[in-house]
Amino acid sequence: MTKEYVVPFAAVGMGDIAAVGGKNASLGEMIRSLADAGIRVPEGFATTAAAYRAFLKANGLESFIREQIEQYHRGAVTLRGAGDAIRGAILASPFPQDLSAAVIAAYGALPVTPGKARATVAVRSSATAEDLPDASFAGQQETFLNISGDDAVLEACRRSYASLFTDRAISYREVKGFDHLEVALSVGVQRMVRSDVGASGVMFSIETETGFPDVVVISGAWGLGETVVQGMVNPDKYMVFKPFLDDPSLAPIIEKTIGAKARKMVYAVEGMPGTRLAETPEQERRAFVLNDSEIIQLGRWGVRIEEHYGKPMDMEWAKDGVTGELFLVQARPETVQARKSDTQFTVHHLASTGTVLATGAAVGDDIAVGQACVIATASDIERFRDGSVLVTEMTDPDWVPIMTRAAGIITDRGGTTSHAAIISRELGIPAIVGTGDATSAVADGQTITLSCAEGDQGRVYDGELPYESETIELAQLPATRTAVMVNIATPATAFRWWRLPAAGVGLARMEFIIENEIRIHPMALAHPDRVSRDDDRRTIQELTEPYGDPAEFFVERLSLGIAKLAAPYSPHPVIVRLSDFKSNEYAQLVGGEDFELDEENPMIGFRGASRYYSERYRDGFELECRALKRVRDVIGFRNVIVMVPFCRSIAEADRVLGVMAENGLVRGEDGLEVYMMCEVPSNVILASEFASRFDGFSIGSNDLTQLVLGVDRDSQALAELFSERDEAVTRFIAQVIDDAHDAGIKVGICGQGPSDHPDFAEFLVSRGIDSISLNPDSFAKTVTVIAEAERMRSASSAGLR
């Protein structure tokens, strides 16, 4: 292949990167090796590195390029001046006759596009140094879409050659240490998929922010994929759990989020080459671009491609709007998370919070503090101040030279697979993308704190906030007999802690998912006709429209939230507590005022188990049960355990279990375990009777303490009296541990006490508790305390013998 100018994709593979670059080699590899797996890749051909070098030699360009780069290094010309001169020389140079003939012949052999005289193609650049394990070269060279005709294809190839010397490409190679003339450019000419009337996007076979390896993450928008790649739109986001994809009976989708998708890229006006941006119709903005079967198909392709290449992959997909077929149009190695350590990770914590100026999707998990540098357009790039936080509408490869000098990056538009996100990860710079309004909400020169350390939502705070960083060495964490679990507040934070050697999730609060992911009172979704406020009715209509049915909106959003929370800890148990809002908290949800009592003391009022069988909430509870059943039976997380909170009496326990069974959650059926929160004194006094109805107890030390001591847990005036280490409370805890073990069921604790007080953790170990569930940020510290307590207990027992 060293002297060939043009080769079909089907004739190349990953051994040919030096000849056709990473992008084209990968296309050929998929066509040759993965077609039998059902993965569709549009056909095409590549010009070779030999063709590029022949083009330079025929036009005497090598010495000219080297001279311009040397002048740039000496400071005789600017980066922009050198780039302009080189690109101008390339664009003014003709193709050698034999090269142009080879390109035209290969192009003529492609299938003719219906309605066109010739094939319509995408012309993409593939540098021989791109898609390497430590350098993605994302977006460094140009792509030209909707190209048809011999002359147009040749001109696109010439422009591709010129794009090897854009300012951004020169700068990126300088940063990465590549010799500019050692890098050659191959051009890929590929049959266009009609995603201009369909959809397209990006797919990763790894979670790009945390490195969690068991998911495929998909972003998508209407039209051609450049809007997603370049961060022009906030796309839909989907996530699939890889371990369950082999089971055809399951649909293991764990996230579906609708993006704004305000614009889409389509073909230029009829008969003209190229593309244009168009406003996305409102109906399309509010609709998912992929259905469930398409999401799962792409997920399976992502897994198969990752298995073939033996590493996490970054892929681009397209859906043909005419045929409905899905295609893969690119695949390259993921270059950031794949390089990170498996034995340690760093956690960042804000010591306090402040006024939130903007929110968006978090890229990375770091925190940055600095002055904002608000730049509206690329023409003002020279205004950037080194070390400041770049705030702009969106970035493209032209911004790379200043992105390398930024403390952080904030954009109005773009998702987690946009250019800004990809480059930020590669540079190790925290970013918040898709804020919508940061350029107007943040003032130029304003001191801000950019936080990506609070889950998948990033926050921009006013002022300089203090923060701490902690590096956790996983190999140094001791093993324990006691199952050490984690309390996870929201799905957004679950992936952040996947590397911890936790024995599962000891407490996942359903009401947090309802509050953050759904925002609407369950009864308002079961009975929207009973909502009285016009603005609440409008909100319900807007949020539920893509789902067709308000009740389905609740069931899907809740089931996805639980599944996403469960995924990082599968197959370990994940204990999901049924909703435990108090009436005043429920009333704050959209439509809540129409369904809630006005209680004087909601802390001991209409909450927990008493709601589930009551006619006031029974229909809302049915939706909770439907969501849990979907998590277990459809998505596949049979490790989810259901926990009943605030169950006051034996009769109430029986009624709740009965209602659950009516809604398809039968204890013991398909391995379903049901636990009870032990947080009311009656739970301790009648522990043996409760134990005959449940598979386990989880001690809720906060509520148990307030009810044993008669101290309002929220009262500042009584704060010094509130202590789960009070002897009255510890006697209750010791008693319920003994009674649970006598009854043959497990007992754990999920309150804050073990995280805050090492001596309390030691007490629990001494009593033989089965599990302790901790806040994740205290896991490393407390697991060491637990291990030492177990060692002392063993030593004491040995001494007694």
PDB file of N, CA and C in Angstrom, residues 718-769:
ATOM      1  N   LEU A 718     -32.279  22.124  70.755  1.00  0.00           N
ATOM      2  CA  LEU A 718     -32.109  20.841  71.439  1.00  0.00           C
ATOM      3  C   LEU A 718     -30.964  20.001  70.855  1.00  0.00           C
ATOM      4  N   ALA A 719     -30.149  20.643  70.024  1.00  0.00           N
ATOM      5  CA  ALA A 719     -29.130  19.894  69.284  1.00  0.00           C
ATOM      6  C   ALA A 719     -28.200  19.118  70.208  1.00  0.00           C
ATOM      7  N   GLU A 720     -27.844  19.695  71.356  1.00  0.00           N
ATOM      8  CA  GLU A 720     -26.889  19.011  72.242  1.00  0.00           C
ATOM      9  C   GLU A 720     -27.504  17.781  72.907  1.00  0.00           C
ATOM     10  N   LEU A 721     -28.831  17.688  72.891  1.00  0.00           N
ATOM     11  CA  LEU A 721     -29.493  16.523  73.474  1.00  0.00           C
ATOM     12  C   LEU A 721     -29.657  15.378  72.475  1.00  0.00           C
ATOM     13  N   PHE A 722     -29.514  15.713  71.186  1.00  0.00           N
ATOM     14  CA  PHE A 722     -29.737  14.705  70.144  1.00  0.00           C
ATOM     15  C   PHE A 722     -28.451  13.914  69.931  1.00  0.00           C
ATOM     16  N   SER A 723     -28.445  12.634  70.323  1.00  0.00           N
ATOM     17  CA  SER A 723     -27.253  11.809  70.159  1.00  0.00           C
ATOM     18  C   SER A 723     -27.650  10.348  70.056  1.00  0.00           C
ATOM     19  N   GLU A 724     -27.277   9.734  68.917  1.00  0.00           N
ATOM     20  CA  GLU A 724     -27.545   8.303  68.758  1.00  0.00           C
ATOM     21  C   GLU A 724     -26.641   7.467  69.657  1.00  0.00           C
ATOM     22  N   ARG A 725     -25.689   8.139  70.322  1.00  0.00           N
ATOM     23  CA  ARG A 725     -24.825   7.417  71.261  1.00  0.00           C
ATOM     24  C   ARG A 725     -25.350   7.467  72.697  1.00  0.00           C
ATOM     25  N   ASP A 726     -26.502   8.103  72.884  1.00  0.00           N
ATOM     26  CA  ASP A 726     -27.142   8.084  74.203  1.00  0.00           C
ATOM     27  C   ASP A 726     -27.441   6.634  74.597  1.00  0.00           C
ATOM     28  N   GLU A 727     -27.280   6.329  75.854  1.00  0.00           N
ATOM     29  CA  GLU A 727     -27.416   4.935  76.295  1.00  0.00           C
ATOM     30  C   GLU A 727     -28.797   4.359  75.993  1.00  0.00           C
ATOM     31  N   ALA A 728     -29.833   5.176  76.070  1.00  0.00           N
ATOM     32  CA  ALA A 728     -31.170   4.673  75.767  1.00  0.00           C
ATOM     33  C   ALA A 728     -31.259   4.202  74.312  1.00  0.00           C
ATOM     34  N   VAL A 729     -30.622   4.950  73.434  1.00  0.00           N
ATOM     35  CA  VAL A 729     -30.649   4.594  72.018  1.00  0.00           C
ATOM     36  C   VAL A 729     -29.780   3.367  71.760  1.00  0.00           C
ATOM     37  N   THR A 730     -28.587   3.327  72.329  1.00  0.00           N
ATOM     38  CA  THR A 730     -27.702   2.192  72.067  1.00  0.00           C
ATOM     39  C   THR A 730     -28.277   0.890  72.641  1.00  0.00           C
ATOM     40  N   ARG A 731     -29.026   0.991  73.743  1.00  0.00           N
ATOM     41  CA  ARG A 731     -29.678  -0.216  74.254  1.00  0.00           C
ATOM     42  C   ARG A 731     -30.726  -0.733  73.263  1.00  0.00           C
ATOM     43  N   PHE A 732     -31.467   0.193  72.670  1.00  0.00           N
ATOM     44  CA  PHE A 732     -32.463  -0.206  71.674  1.00  0.00           C
ATOM     45  C   PHE A 732     -31.767  -0.859  70.475  1.00  0.00           C
ATOM     46  N   ILE A 733     -30.673  -0.259  70.036  1.00  0.00           N
ATOM     47  CA  ILE A 733     -29.963  -0.787  68.872  1.00  0.00           C
ATOM     48  C   ILE A 733     -29.414  -2.178  69.176  1.00  0.00           C
ATOM     49  N   ALA A 734     -28.810  -2.341  70.350  1.00  0.00           N
ATOM     50  CA  ALA A 734     -28.267  -3.643  70.728  1.00  0.00           C
ATOM     51  C   ALA A 734     -29.381  -4.689  70.768  1.00  0.00           C
ATOM     52  N   GLN A 735     -30.541  -4.291  71.302  1.00  0.00           N
ATOM     53  CA  GLN A 735     -31.645  -5.237  71.410  1.00  0.00           C
ATOM     54  C   GLN A 735     -32.148  -5.694  70.046  1.00  0.00           C
ATOM     55  N   VAL A 736     -32.284  -4.740  69.111  1.00  0.00           N
ATOM     56  CA  VAL A 736     -32.843  -5.129  67.810  1.00  0.00           C
ATOM     57  C   VAL A 736     -31.840  -5.955  67.013  1.00  0.00           C
ATOM     58  N   ILE A 737     -30.550  -5.722  67.205  1.00  0.00           N
ATOM     59  CA  ILE A 737     -29.550  -6.565  66.535  1.00  0.00           C
ATOM     60  C   ILE A 737     -29.669  -7.995  67.042  1.00  0.00           C
ATOM     61  N   ASP A 738     -29.761  -8.158  68.349  1.00  0.00           N
ATOM     62  CA  ASP A 738     -29.888  -9.503  68.924  1.00  0.00           C
ATOM     63  C   ASP A 738     -31.163 -10.186  68.455  1.00  0.00           C
ATOM     64  N   ASP A 739     -32.284  -9.467  68.479  1.00  0.00           N
ATOM     65  CA  ASP A 739     -33.565 -10.072  68.107  1.00  0.00           C
ATOM     66  C   ASP A 739     -33.603 -10.428  66.623  1.00  0.00           C
ATOM     67  N   ALA A 740     -33.013  -9.588  65.795  1.00  0.00           N
ATOM     68  CA  ALA A 740     -32.983  -9.886  64.366  1.00  0.00           C
ATOM     69  C   ALA A 740     -32.176 -11.147  64.100  1.00  0.00           C
ATOM     70  N   HIS A 741     -31.025 -11.261  64.753  1.00  0.00           N
ATOM     71  CA  HIS A 741     -30.196 -12.440  64.553  1.00  0.00           C
ATOM     72  C   HIS A 741     -30.874 -13.697  65.104  1.00  0.00           C
ATOM     73  N   ASP A 742     -31.582 -13.552  66.217  1.00  0.00           N
ATOM     74  CA  ASP A 742     -32.317 -14.701  66.755  1.00  0.00           C
ATOM     75  C   ASP A 742     -33.388 -15.165  65.770  1.00  0.00           C
ATOM     76  N   ALA A 743     -33.939 -14.204  65.008  1.00  0.00           N
ATOM     77  CA  ALA A 743     -34.984 -14.537  64.034  1.00  0.00           C
ATOM     78  C   ALA A 743     -34.396 -14.968  62.693  1.00  0.00           C
ATOM     79  N   GLY A 744     -33.077 -14.875  62.544  1.00  0.00           N
ATOM     80  CA  GLY A 744     -32.425 -15.326  61.324  1.00  0.00           C
ATOM     81  C   GLY A 744     -32.466 -14.334  60.176  1.00  0.00           C
ATOM     82  N   ILE A 745     -32.623 -13.037  60.468  1.00  0.00           N
ATOM     83  CA  ILE A 745     -32.593 -12.043  59.390  1.00  0.00           C
ATOM     84  C   ILE A 745     -31.436 -11.080  59.616  1.00  0.00           C
ATOM     85  N   LYS A 746     -31.065 -10.376  58.549  1.00  0.00           N
ATOM     86  CA  LYS A 746     -29.957  -9.438  58.625  1.00  0.00           C
ATOM     87  C   LYS A 746     -30.414  -8.115  59.203  1.00  0.00           C
ATOM     88  N   VAL A 747     -29.444  -7.400  59.772  1.00  0.00           N
ATOM     89  CA  VAL A 747     -29.736  -6.073  60.297  1.00  0.00           C
ATOM     90  C   VAL A 747     -28.535  -5.169  60.018  1.00  0.00           C
ATOM     91  N   GLY A 748     -28.833  -3.987  59.508  1.00  0.00           N
ATOM     92  CA  GLY A 748     -27.793  -3.010  59.231  1.00  0.00           C
ATOM     93  C   GLY A 748     -28.207  -1.659  59.760  1.00  0.00           C
ATOM     94  N   ILE A 749     -27.388  -0.659  59.498  1.00  0.00           N
ATOM     95  CA  ILE A 749     -27.699   0.704  59.913  1.00  0.00           C
ATOM     96  C   ILE A 749     -27.350   1.644  58.762  1.00  0.00           C
ATOM     97  N   CYS A 750     -28.186   2.654  58.574  1.00  0.00           N
ATOM     98  CA  CYS A 750     -27.958   3.550  57.439  1.00  0.00           C
ATOM     99  C   CYS A 750     -28.008   5.014  57.850  1.00  0.00           C
ATOM    100  N   GLY A 751     -27.904   5.287  59.139  1.00  0.00           N
ATOM    101  CA  GLY A 751     -27.917   6.670  59.595  1.00  0.00           C
ATOM    102  C   GLY A 751     -26.551   7.323  59.477  1.00  0.00           C
ATOM    103  N   GLN A 752     -26.463   8.578  59.872  1.00  0.00           N
ATOM    104  CA  GLN A 752     -25.239   9.361  59.752  1.00  0.00           C
ATOM    105  C   GLN A 752     -24.228   9.024  60.850  1.00  0.00           C
ATOM    106  N   GLY A 753     -24.705   8.420  61.946  1.00  0.00           N
ATOM    107  CA  GLY A 753     -23.864   8.219  63.122  1.00  0.00           C
ATOM    108  C   GLY A 753     -22.524   7.570  62.874  1.00  0.00           C
ATOM    109  N   PRO A 754     -22.456   6.397  62.198  1.00  0.00           N
ATOM    110  CA  PRO A 754     -21.157   5.743  61.988  1.00  0.00           C
ATOM    111  C   PRO A 754     -20.180   6.600  61.189  1.00  0.00           C
ATOM    112  N   SER A 755     -20.711   7.448  60.293  1.00  0.00           N
ATOM    113  CA  SER A 755     -19.832   8.321  59.521  1.00  0.00           C
ATOM    114  C   SER A 755     -19.233   9.422  60.382  1.00  0.00           C
ATOM    115  N   ASP A 756     -20.019   9.919  61.337  1.00  0.00           N
ATOM    116  CA  ASP A 756     -19.585  11.057  62.145  1.00  0.00           C
ATOM    117  C   ASP A 756     -18.805  10.667  63.386  1.00  0.00           C
ATOM    118  N   HIS A 757     -19.074   9.475  63.910  1.00  0.00           N
ATOM    119  CA  HIS A 757     -18.516   9.110  65.218  1.00  0.00           C
ATOM    120  C   HIS A 757     -17.857   7.729  65.164  1.00  0.00           C
ATOM    121  N   PRO A 758     -16.532   7.662  65.126  1.00  0.00           N
ATOM    122  CA  PRO A 758     -15.848   6.367  65.089  1.00  0.00           C
ATOM    123  C   PRO A 758     -16.214   5.447  66.248  1.00  0.00           C
ATOM    124  N   ASP A 759     -16.427   6.025  67.435  1.00  0.00           N
ATOM    125  CA  ASP A 759     -16.760   5.173  68.574  1.00  0.00           C
ATOM    126  C   ASP A 759     -18.123   4.517  68.401  1.00  0.00           C
ATOM    127  N   PHE A 760     -19.032   5.180  67.684  1.00  0.00           N
ATOM    128  CA  PHE A 760     -20.341   4.596  67.415  1.00  0.00           C
ATOM    129  C   PHE A 760     -20.194   3.425  66.439  1.00  0.00           C
ATOM    130  N   ALA A 761     -19.321   3.581  65.440  1.00  0.00           N
ATOM    131  CA  ALA A 761     -19.039   2.479  64.520  1.00  0.00           C
ATOM    132  C   ALA A 761     -18.444   1.296  65.278  1.00  0.00           C
ATOM    133  N   GLU A 762     -17.560   1.570  66.238  1.00  0.00           N
ATOM    134  CA  GLU A 762     -16.959   0.505  67.042  1.00  0.00           C
ATOM    135  C   GLU A 762     -18.017  -0.213  67.869  1.00  0.00           C
ATOM    136  N   PHE A 763     -18.972   0.550  68.411  1.00  0.00           N
ATOM    137  CA  PHE A 763     -20.058  -0.061  69.181  1.00  0.00           C
ATOM    138  C   PHE A 763     -20.862  -1.018  68.303  1.00  0.00           C
ATOM    139  N   LEU A 764     -21.194  -0.590  67.081  1.00  0.00           N
ATOM    140  CA  LEU A 764     -21.999  -1.423  66.186  1.00  0.00           C
ATOM    141  C   LEU A 764     -21.279  -2.718  65.849  1.00  0.00           C
ATOM    142  N   VAL A 765     -19.965  -2.640  65.607  1.00  0.00           N
ATOM    143  CA  VAL A 765     -19.182  -3.838  65.323  1.00  0.00           C
ATOM    144  C   VAL A 765     -19.180  -4.759  66.532  1.00  0.00           C
ATOM    145  N   SER A 766     -19.047  -4.174  67.692  1.00  0.00           N
ATOM    146  CA  SER A 766     -19.009  -4.994  68.910  1.00  0.00           C
ATOM    147  C   SER A 766     -20.304  -5.761  69.129  1.00  0.00           C
ATOM    148  N   ARG A 767     -21.406  -5.220  68.601  1.00  0.00           N
ATOM    149  CA  ARG A 767     -22.701  -5.892  68.741  1.00  0.00           C
ATOM    150  C   ARG A 767     -22.969  -6.866  67.605  1.00  0.00           C
ATOM    151  N   GLY A 768     -22.058  -6.922  66.631  1.00  0.00           N
ATOM    152  CA  GLY A 768     -22.199  -7.892  65.548  1.00  0.00           C
ATOM    153  C   GLY A 768     -23.151  -7.483  64.440  1.00  0.00           C
ATOM    154  N   ILE A 769     -23.290  -6.195  64.221  1.00  0.00           N
ATOM    155  CA  ILE A 769     -24.179  -5.750  63.146  1.00  0.00           C
ATOM    156  C   ILE A 769     -23.693  -6.304  61.810  1.00  0.00           C
TER     157      ILE A 769
END
